[in-house]
């Protein structure tokens, strides 16, 4: 219900006069005068839905514009009825639907229908996932309901598998790599070439958009070998990769991601060591290299 | 309470650091100067993830 019944009565009277004038063909001058009177009665509210004003009579304006005017006039129930009818029956064009859901939700908050308002904010987020209320212009009661709706919306996305929550991971890796430059030295001493080995690492992953995540991963790669002359070989590296993950397919218990990323390969080191009369002698060199990877990941259980 | 999940990954990677400087060291009669650390190749990962962003 309107909080200003007197004003509402004046507005309705003004609209009736306006409609009569149009039917009688009085013309644009009369309509403009009525429109000006109508506008003069509106309060300059900071919380206005901020639609551009139009010189057209309210009856011929888009539904969303009329609803915004009703909101400004504190005629929240009228705005709700108008928008519910427009949104349910497809009377609001696609370009205006996000604004329609916004004004509907805000009107429902003001009218005390907070549960319905929360659902309307969720519908708004479905149409426009990037929507956030202006914290300066939007009243706190409306921001509060939106915040609740947003949390529930995000949770529902997670449950439906359309949003990947933040995560941390530990992993063991079995890599296959030849390290051919070092393997050549080992084979020259009749040793067995390097062929990769167990590795380990960890990562932190954050959602950046529905289906998309950013992953920062640090791993430890290493391999060891020896030859017949008693030389021990060790190669190691610490790749630090930033990767983008795309959720290609998901169900409640199963998910397939595609990913690609790159970064520096820190502390890339090769080390030779051997024993001379009980004294360990070693030589090593290290450098920062380049790391890039791509592949498929599956998550289950 | 974080939710846990098992994950596995098949990846192709390029992981190389070129031109390591060992000075004039020779090993088994071969020059070591300018050799590379190269972990490039396929890799298979098994891991455990804890989802914390609920």
PDB file of N, CA, C and O in Angstrom, chain A residues 156-217:
ATOM      1  N   UNK A 156      23.312 -21.572  -4.625  1.00  0.00           N
ATOM      2  CA  UNK A 156      22.556 -22.394  -5.569  1.00  0.00           C
ATOM      3  C   UNK A 156      23.391 -22.708  -6.805  1.00  0.00           C
ATOM      4  O   UNK A 156      23.309 -23.806  -7.355  1.00  0.00           O
ATOM      5  N   UNK A 157      24.200 -21.744  -7.232  1.00  0.00           N
ATOM      6  CA  UNK A 157      25.076 -21.999  -8.383  1.00  0.00           C
ATOM      7  C   UNK A 157      26.063 -23.112  -8.072  1.00  0.00           C
ATOM      8  O   UNK A 157      26.352 -23.965  -8.912  1.00  0.00           O
ATOM      9  N   UNK A 158      26.622 -23.084  -6.851  1.00  0.00           N
ATOM     10  CA  UNK A 158      27.560 -24.133  -6.443  1.00  0.00           C
ATOM     11  C   UNK A 158      26.867 -25.488  -6.469  1.00  0.00           C
ATOM     12  O   UNK A 158      27.381 -26.471  -7.012  1.00  0.00           O
ATOM     13  N   UNK A 159      25.653 -25.537  -5.869  1.00  0.00           N
ATOM     14  CA  UNK A 159      24.940 -26.811  -5.802  1.00  0.00           C
ATOM     15  C   UNK A 159      24.554 -27.321  -7.181  1.00  0.00           C
ATOM     16  O   UNK A 159      24.520 -28.524  -7.435  1.00  0.00           O
ATOM     17  N   UNK A 160      24.283 -26.407  -8.096  1.00  0.00           N
ATOM     18  CA  UNK A 160      23.929 -26.820  -9.459  1.00  0.00           C
ATOM     19  C   UNK A 160      25.174 -27.088 -10.295  1.00  0.00           C
ATOM     20  O   UNK A 160      25.069 -27.464 -11.457  1.00  0.00           O
ATOM     21  N   UNK A 161      26.345 -26.857  -9.714  1.00  0.00           N
ATOM     22  CA  UNK A 161      27.576 -27.111 -10.445  1.00  0.00           C
ATOM     23  C   UNK A 161      27.937 -26.032 -11.438  1.00  0.00           C
ATOM     24  O   UNK A 161      28.765 -26.238 -12.314  1.00  0.00           O
ATOM     25  N   UNK A 162      27.305 -24.863 -11.336  1.00  0.00           N
ATOM     26  CA  UNK A 162      27.615 -23.796 -12.293  1.00  0.00           C
ATOM     27  C   UNK A 162      28.649 -22.818 -11.743  1.00  0.00           C
ATOM     28  O   UNK A 162      29.072 -21.916 -12.439  1.00  0.00           O
ATOM     29  N   UNK A 163      29.028 -22.956 -10.499  1.00  0.00           N
ATOM     30  CA  UNK A 163      30.076 -22.114  -9.936  1.00  0.00           C
ATOM     31  C   UNK A 163      31.008 -23.024  -9.140  1.00  0.00           C
ATOM     32  O   UNK A 163      30.553 -23.874  -8.374  1.00  0.00           O
ATOM     33  N   UNK A 164      32.316 -22.829  -9.337  1.00  0.00           N
ATOM     34  CA  UNK A 164      33.291 -23.623  -8.608  1.00  0.00           C
ATOM     35  C   UNK A 164      33.749 -22.807  -7.409  1.00  0.00           C
ATOM     36  O   UNK A 164      34.255 -21.705  -7.575  1.00  0.00           O
ATOM     37  N   UNK A 165      33.577 -23.307  -6.195  1.00  0.00           N
ATOM     38  CA  UNK A 165      34.033 -22.527  -5.041  1.00  0.00           C
ATOM     39  C   UNK A 165      35.551 -22.489  -4.945  1.00  0.00           C
ATOM     40  O   UNK A 165      36.251 -23.285  -5.591  1.00  0.00           O
ATOM     41  N   UNK A 166      36.060 -21.568  -4.139  1.00  0.00           N
ATOM     42  CA  UNK A 166      37.503 -21.484  -3.922  1.00  0.00           C
ATOM     43  C   UNK A 166      38.001 -22.769  -3.277  1.00  0.00           C
ATOM     44  O   UNK A 166      37.276 -23.432  -2.527  1.00  0.00           O
ATOM     45  N   UNK A 167      39.238 -23.108  -3.569  1.00  0.00           N
ATOM     46  CA  UNK A 167      39.758 -24.365  -3.025  1.00  0.00           C
ATOM     47  C   UNK A 167      41.270 -24.311  -2.910  1.00  0.00           C
ATOM     48  O   UNK A 167      41.940 -23.489  -3.542  1.00  0.00           O
ATOM     49  N   UNK A 168      41.792 -25.193  -2.062  1.00  0.00           N
ATOM     50  CA  UNK A 168      43.234 -25.408  -1.997  1.00  0.00           C
ATOM     51  C   UNK A 168      43.471 -26.896  -2.258  1.00  0.00           C
ATOM     52  O   UNK A 168      42.627 -27.730  -1.930  1.00  0.00           O
ATOM     53  N   UNK A 169      44.604 -27.202  -2.868  1.00  0.00           N
ATOM     54  CA  UNK A 169      44.842 -28.591  -3.233  1.00  0.00           C
ATOM     55  C   UNK A 169      46.279 -29.010  -3.029  1.00  0.00           C
ATOM     56  O   UNK A 169      47.204 -28.185  -3.100  1.00  0.00           O
ATOM     57  N   UNK A 170      46.451 -30.272  -2.733  1.00  0.00           N
ATOM     58  CA  UNK A 170      47.774 -30.901  -2.683  1.00  0.00           C
ATOM     59  C   UNK A 170      47.774 -32.021  -3.708  1.00  0.00           C
ATOM     60  O   UNK A 170      46.758 -32.702  -3.894  1.00  0.00           O
ATOM     61  N   UNK A 171      48.909 -32.212  -4.377  1.00  0.00           N
ATOM     62  CA  UNK A 171      48.909 -33.213  -5.422  1.00  0.00           C
ATOM     63  C   UNK A 171      50.254 -33.909  -5.535  1.00  0.00           C
ATOM     64  O   UNK A 171      51.295 -33.330  -5.234  1.00  0.00           O
ATOM     65  N   UNK A 172      50.180 -35.134  -5.958  1.00  0.00           N
ATOM     66  CA  UNK A 172      51.374 -35.880  -6.332  1.00  0.00           C
ATOM     67  C   UNK A 172      51.350 -36.067  -7.837  1.00  0.00           C
ATOM     68  O   UNK A 172      50.281 -36.244  -8.427  1.00  0.00           O
ATOM     69  N   UNK A 173      52.497 -35.995  -8.453  1.00  0.00           N
ATOM     70  CA  UNK A 173      52.563 -36.028  -9.903  1.00  0.00           C
ATOM     71  C   UNK A 173      53.535 -37.114 -10.345  1.00  0.00           C
ATOM     72  O   UNK A 173      54.605 -37.283  -9.760  1.00  0.00           O
ATOM     73  N   UNK A 174      53.138 -37.854 -11.355  1.00  0.00           N
ATOM     74  CA  UNK A 174      54.060 -38.768 -12.012  1.00  0.00           C
ATOM     75  C   UNK A 174      54.343 -38.183 -13.395  1.00  0.00           C
ATOM     76  O   UNK A 174      53.471 -38.184 -14.268  1.00  0.00           O
ATOM     77  N   UNK A 175      55.527 -37.630 -13.549  1.00  0.00           N
ATOM     78  CA  UNK A 175      55.880 -36.991 -14.808  1.00  0.00           C
ATOM     79  C   UNK A 175      56.772 -37.886 -15.658  1.00  0.00           C
ATOM     80  O   UNK A 175      57.523 -38.704 -15.128  1.00  0.00           O
ATOM     81  N   UNK A 176      56.666 -37.726 -16.934  1.00  0.00           N
ATOM     82  CA  UNK A 176      57.535 -38.451 -17.866  1.00  0.00           C
ATOM     83  C   UNK A 176      58.345 -37.407 -18.615  1.00  0.00           C
ATOM     84  O   UNK A 176      57.798 -36.634 -19.398  1.00  0.00           O
ATOM     85  N   UNK A 177      59.637 -37.347 -18.307  1.00  0.00           N
ATOM     86  CA  UNK A 177      60.487 -36.341 -18.962  1.00  0.00           C
ATOM     87  C   UNK A 177      61.881 -36.937 -19.129  1.00  0.00           C
ATOM     88  O   UNK A 177      62.338 -37.731 -18.302  1.00  0.00           O
ATOM     89  N   UNK A 178      62.566 -36.569 -20.191  1.00  0.00           N
ATOM     90  CA  UNK A 178      63.838 -37.216 -20.510  1.00  0.00           C
ATOM     91  C   UNK A 178      65.040 -36.459 -19.960  1.00  0.00           C
ATOM     92  O   UNK A 178      66.091 -37.051 -19.750  1.00  0.00           O
ATOM     93  N   UNK A 179      64.881 -35.161 -19.727  1.00  0.00           N
ATOM     94  CA  UNK A 179      66.038 -34.333 -19.358  1.00  0.00           C
ATOM     95  C   UNK A 179      67.241 -34.732 -20.223  1.00  0.00           C
ATOM     96  O   UNK A 179      68.318 -35.120 -19.707  1.00  0.00           O
ATOM     97  N   UNK A 180      67.085 -34.661 -21.517  1.00  0.00           N
ATOM     98  CA  UNK A 180      68.022 -35.279 -22.464  1.00  0.00           C
ATOM     99  C   UNK A 180      69.454 -34.752 -22.326  1.00  0.00           C
ATOM    100  O   UNK A 180      70.411 -35.520 -22.484  1.00  0.00           O
ATOM    101  N   UNK A 181      69.602 -33.466 -21.995  1.00  0.00           N
ATOM    102  CA  UNK A 181      70.960 -32.913 -21.872  1.00  0.00           C
ATOM    103  C   UNK A 181      71.737 -33.570 -20.737  1.00  0.00           C
ATOM    104  O   UNK A 181      72.928 -33.849 -20.855  1.00  0.00           O
ATOM    105  N   UNK A 182      71.057 -33.819 -19.625  1.00  0.00           N
ATOM    106  CA  UNK A 182      71.718 -34.441 -18.478  1.00  0.00           C
ATOM    107  C   UNK A 182      71.806 -35.947 -18.685  1.00  0.00           C
ATOM    108  O   UNK A 182      72.811 -36.583 -18.328  1.00  0.00           O
ATOM    109  N   UNK A 183      70.763 -36.522 -19.281  1.00  0.00           N
ATOM    110  CA  UNK A 183      70.780 -37.962 -19.543  1.00  0.00           C
ATOM    111  C   UNK A 183      71.948 -38.341 -20.446  1.00  0.00           C
ATOM    112  O   UNK A 183      72.524 -39.441 -20.302  1.00  0.00           O
ATOM    113  N   UNK A 184      72.318 -37.466 -21.352  1.00  0.00           N
ATOM    114  CA  UNK A 184      73.456 -37.752 -22.245  1.00  0.00           C
ATOM    115  C   UNK A 184      74.742 -37.949 -21.442  1.00  0.00           C
ATOM    116  O   UNK A 184      75.550 -38.846 -21.737  1.00  0.00           O
ATOM    117  N   UNK A 185      74.918 -37.151 -20.386  1.00  0.00           N
ATOM    118  CA  UNK A 185      76.105 -37.285 -19.526  1.00  0.00           C
ATOM    119  C   UNK A 185      76.073 -38.614 -18.774  1.00  0.00           C
ATOM    120  O   UNK A 185      77.093 -39.291 -18.626  1.00  0.00           O
ATOM    121  N   UNK A 186      74.898 -38.997 -18.293  1.00  0.00           N
ATOM    122  CA  UNK A 186      74.764 -40.239 -17.522  1.00  0.00           C
ATOM    123  C   UNK A 186      75.041 -41.439 -18.427  1.00  0.00           C
ATOM    124  O   UNK A 186      75.774 -42.377 -18.060  1.00  0.00           O
ATOM    125  N   UNK A 187      74.463 -41.400 -19.620  1.00  0.00           N
ATOM    126  CA  UNK A 187      74.642 -42.528 -20.542  1.00  0.00           C
ATOM    127  C   UNK A 187      76.103 -42.661 -20.983  1.00  0.00           C
ATOM    128  O   UNK A 187      76.578 -43.762 -21.265  1.00  0.00           O
ATOM    129  N   UNK A 188      76.825 -41.520 -21.013  1.00  0.00           N
ATOM    130  CA  UNK A 188      78.248 -41.575 -21.362  1.00  0.00           C
ATOM    131  C   UNK A 188      79.041 -42.320 -20.291  1.00  0.00           C
ATOM    132  O   UNK A 188      80.121 -42.851 -20.571  1.00  0.00           O
ATOM    133  N   UNK A 189      78.485 -42.362 -19.065  1.00  0.00           N
ATOM    134  CA  UNK A 189      79.134 -43.122 -17.982  1.00  0.00           C
ATOM    135  C   UNK A 189      78.450 -44.450 -17.761  1.00  0.00           C
ATOM    136  O   UNK A 189      78.533 -45.009 -16.661  1.00  0.00           O
ATOM    137  N   UNK A 190      77.729 -44.942 -18.782  1.00  0.00           N
ATOM    138  CA  UNK A 190      77.016 -46.226 -18.731  1.00  0.00           C
ATOM    139  C   UNK A 190      75.916 -46.252 -17.660  1.00  0.00           C
ATOM    140  O   UNK A 190      75.619 -47.302 -17.091  1.00  0.00           O
ATOM    141  N   UNK A 191      75.338 -45.094 -17.369  1.00  0.00           N
ATOM    142  CA  UNK A 191      74.210 -45.036 -16.434  1.00  0.00           C
ATOM    143  C   UNK A 191      72.884 -45.053 -17.200  1.00  0.00           C
ATOM    144  O   UNK A 191      72.852 -45.028 -18.430  1.00  0.00           O
ATOM    145  N   UNK A 192      71.821 -45.102 -16.431  1.00  0.00           N
ATOM    146  CA  UNK A 192      70.486 -45.164 -17.033  1.00  0.00           C
ATOM    147  C   UNK A 192      69.929 -43.733 -17.163  1.00  0.00           C
ATOM    148  O   UNK A 192      69.989 -42.949 -16.212  1.00  0.00           O
ATOM    149  N   UNK A 193      69.416 -43.443 -18.324  1.00  0.00           N
ATOM    150  CA  UNK A 193      68.910 -42.087 -18.589  1.00  0.00           C
ATOM    151  C   UNK A 193      67.784 -41.720 -17.625  1.00  0.00           C
ATOM    152  O   UNK A 193      67.033 -42.589 -17.161  1.00  0.00           O
ATOM    153  N   UNK A 194      67.671 -40.432 -17.352  1.00  0.00           N
ATOM    154  CA  UNK A 194      66.555 -39.946 -16.527  1.00  0.00           C
ATOM    155  C   UNK A 194      65.242 -40.118 -17.309  1.00  0.00           C
ATOM    156  O   UNK A 194      65.216 -39.965 -18.530  1.00  0.00           O
ATOM    157  N   UNK A 195      64.180 -40.409 -16.602  1.00  0.00           N
ATOM    158  CA  UNK A 195      62.891 -40.570 -17.302  1.00  0.00           C
ATOM    159  C   UNK A 195      61.724 -39.978 -16.514  1.00  0.00           C
ATOM    160  O   UNK A 195      60.587 -40.359 -16.703  1.00  0.00           O
ATOM    161  N   UNK A 196      62.032 -39.074 -15.621  1.00  0.00           N
ATOM    162  CA  UNK A 196      60.967 -38.468 -14.824  1.00  0.00           C
ATOM    163  C   UNK A 196      60.767 -39.236 -13.546  1.00  0.00           C
ATOM    164  O   UNK A 196      61.352 -40.315 -13.348  1.00  0.00           O
ATOM    165  N   UNK A 197      59.972 -38.695 -12.668  1.00  0.00           N
ATOM    166  CA  UNK A 197      59.761 -39.387 -11.406  1.00  0.00           C
ATOM    167  C   UNK A 197      58.663 -38.724 -10.619  1.00  0.00           C
ATOM    168  O   UNK A 197      57.946 -37.860 -11.133  1.00  0.00           O
ATOM    169  N   UNK A 198      58.510 -39.143  -9.384  1.00  0.00           N
ATOM    170  CA  UNK A 198      57.447 -38.557  -8.561  1.00  0.00           C
ATOM    171  C   UNK A 198      57.707 -37.086  -8.257  1.00  0.00           C
ATOM    172  O   UNK A 198      58.854 -36.688  -8.035  1.00  0.00           O
ATOM    173  N   UNK A 199      56.656 -36.315  -8.282  1.00  0.00           N
ATOM    174  CA  UNK A 199      56.745 -34.885  -7.993  1.00  0.00           C
ATOM    175  C   UNK A 199      55.591 -34.531  -7.067  1.00  0.00           C
ATOM    176  O   UNK A 199      54.662 -35.311  -6.902  1.00  0.00           O
ATOM    177  N   UNK A 200      55.626 -33.369  -6.490  1.00  0.00           N
ATOM    178  CA  UNK A 200      54.509 -32.946  -5.641  1.00  0.00           C
ATOM    179  C   UNK A 200      54.336 -31.436  -5.727  1.00  0.00           C
ATOM    180  O   UNK A 200      55.234 -30.720  -6.196  1.00  0.00           O
ATOM    181  N   UNK A 201      53.187 -30.979  -5.276  1.00  0.00           N
ATOM    182  CA  UNK A 201      52.919 -29.541  -5.344  1.00  0.00           C
ATOM    183  C   UNK A 201      51.617 -29.183  -4.667  1.00  0.00           C
ATOM    184  O   UNK A 201      50.931 -30.036  -4.082  1.00  0.00           O
ATOM    185  N   UNK A 202      51.282 -27.926  -4.744  1.00  0.00           N
ATOM    186  CA  UNK A 202      50.042 -27.430  -4.163  1.00  0.00           C
ATOM    187  C   UNK A 202      49.540 -26.240  -4.934  1.00  0.00           C
ATOM    188  O   UNK A 202      50.293 -25.599  -5.681  1.00  0.00           O
ATOM    189  N   UNK A 203      48.271 -25.945  -4.770  1.00  0.00           N
ATOM    190  CA  UNK A 203      47.706 -24.816  -5.508  1.00  0.00           C
ATOM    191  C   UNK A 203      46.548 -24.193  -4.744  1.00  0.00           C
ATOM    192  O   UNK A 203      45.941 -24.817  -3.868  1.00  0.00           O
ATOM    193  N   UNK A 204      46.260 -22.949  -5.100  1.00  0.00           N
ATOM    194  CA  UNK A 204      45.104 -22.213  -4.579  1.00  0.00           C
ATOM    195  C   UNK A 204      44.275 -21.802  -5.787  1.00  0.00           C
ATOM    196  O   UNK A 204      44.822 -21.294  -6.774  1.00  0.00           O
ATOM    197  N   UNK A 205      42.979 -22.050  -5.713  1.00  0.00           N
ATOM    198  CA  UNK A 205      42.115 -21.755  -6.865  1.00  0.00           C
ATOM    199  C   UNK A 205      40.952 -20.878  -6.447  1.00  0.00           C
ATOM    200  O   UNK A 205      40.320 -21.112  -5.425  1.00  0.00           O
ATOM    201  N   UNK A 206      40.702 -19.830  -7.232  1.00  0.00           N
ATOM    202  CA  UNK A 206      39.630 -18.882  -6.911  1.00  0.00           C
ATOM    203  C   UNK A 206      38.693 -18.736  -8.102  1.00  0.00           C
ATOM    204  O   UNK A 206      39.164 -18.608  -9.229  1.00  0.00           O
ATOM    205  N   UNK A 207      37.378 -18.733  -7.862  1.00  0.00           N
ATOM    206  CA  UNK A 207      36.456 -18.492  -8.972  1.00  0.00           C
ATOM    207  C   UNK A 207      36.545 -17.043  -9.421  1.00  0.00           C
ATOM    208  O   UNK A 207      36.653 -16.129  -8.599  1.00  0.00           O
ATOM    209  N   UNK A 208      36.528 -16.821 -10.733  1.00  0.00           N
ATOM    210  CA  UNK A 208      36.555 -15.452 -11.235  1.00  0.00           C
ATOM    211  C   UNK A 208      35.277 -15.119 -12.004  1.00  0.00           C
ATOM    212  O   UNK A 208      34.877 -13.971 -12.075  1.00  0.00           O
ATOM    213  N   UNK A 209      34.630 -16.107 -12.565  1.00  0.00           N
ATOM    214  CA  UNK A 209      33.339 -15.960 -13.222  1.00  0.00           C
ATOM    215  C   UNK A 209      32.669 -17.326 -13.168  1.00  0.00           C
ATOM    216  O   UNK A 209      33.338 -18.317 -12.880  1.00  0.00           O
ATOM    217  N   UNK A 210      31.358 -17.388 -13.418  1.00  0.00           N
ATOM    218  CA  UNK A 210      30.763 -18.717 -13.501  1.00  0.00           C
ATOM    219  C   UNK A 210      31.542 -19.576 -14.502  1.00  0.00           C
ATOM    220  O   UNK A 210      31.809 -19.133 -15.623  1.00  0.00           O
ATOM    221  N   UNK A 211      31.911 -20.760 -14.069  1.00  0.00           N
ATOM    222  CA  UNK A 211      32.663 -21.752 -14.858  1.00  0.00           C
ATOM    223  C   UNK A 211      34.156 -21.462 -14.961  1.00  0.00           C
ATOM    224  O   UNK A 211      34.922 -22.307 -15.385  1.00  0.00           O
ATOM    225  N   UNK A 212      34.613 -20.270 -14.623  1.00  0.00           N
ATOM    226  CA  UNK A 212      36.022 -19.922 -14.807  1.00  0.00           C
ATOM    227  C   UNK A 212      36.693 -19.723 -13.454  1.00  0.00           C
ATOM    228  O   UNK A 212      36.133 -19.082 -12.562  1.00  0.00           O
ATOM    229  N   UNK A 213      37.915 -20.259 -13.332  1.00  0.00           N
ATOM    230  CA  UNK A 213      38.678 -20.087 -12.095  1.00  0.00           C
ATOM    231  C   UNK A 213      40.127 -19.743 -12.420  1.00  0.00           C
ATOM    232  O   UNK A 213      40.640 -20.098 -13.492  1.00  0.00           O
ATOM    233  N   UNK A 214      40.759 -19.063 -11.472  1.00  0.00           N
ATOM    234  CA  UNK A 214      42.184 -18.760 -11.567  1.00  0.00           C
ATOM    235  C   UNK A 214      42.914 -19.627 -10.552  1.00  0.00           C
ATOM    236  O   UNK A 214      42.527 -19.675  -9.380  1.00  0.00           O
ATOM    237  N   UNK A 215      43.953 -20.307 -11.015  1.00  0.00           N
ATOM    238  CA  UNK A 215      44.682 -21.241 -10.156  1.00  0.00           C
ATOM    239  C   UNK A 215      46.149 -20.820 -10.105  1.00  0.00           C
ATOM    240  O   UNK A 215      46.775 -20.552 -11.134  1.00  0.00           O
ATOM    241  N   UNK A 216      46.677 -20.728  -8.889  1.00  0.00           N
ATOM    242  CA  UNK A 216      48.106 -20.446  -8.692  1.00  0.00           C
ATOM    243  C   UNK A 216      48.731 -21.709  -8.095  1.00  0.00           C
ATOM    244  O   UNK A 216      48.318 -22.159  -7.019  1.00  0.00           O
ATOM    245  N   UNK A 217      49.715 -22.263  -8.804  1.00  0.00           N
ATOM    246  CA  UNK A 217      50.253 -23.563  -8.414  1.00  0.00           C
ATOM    247  C   UNK A 217      51.774 -23.502  -8.298  1.00  0.00           C
ATOM    248  O   UNK A 217      52.452 -22.922  -9.155  1.00  0.00           O
TER     249      UNK A 217
END
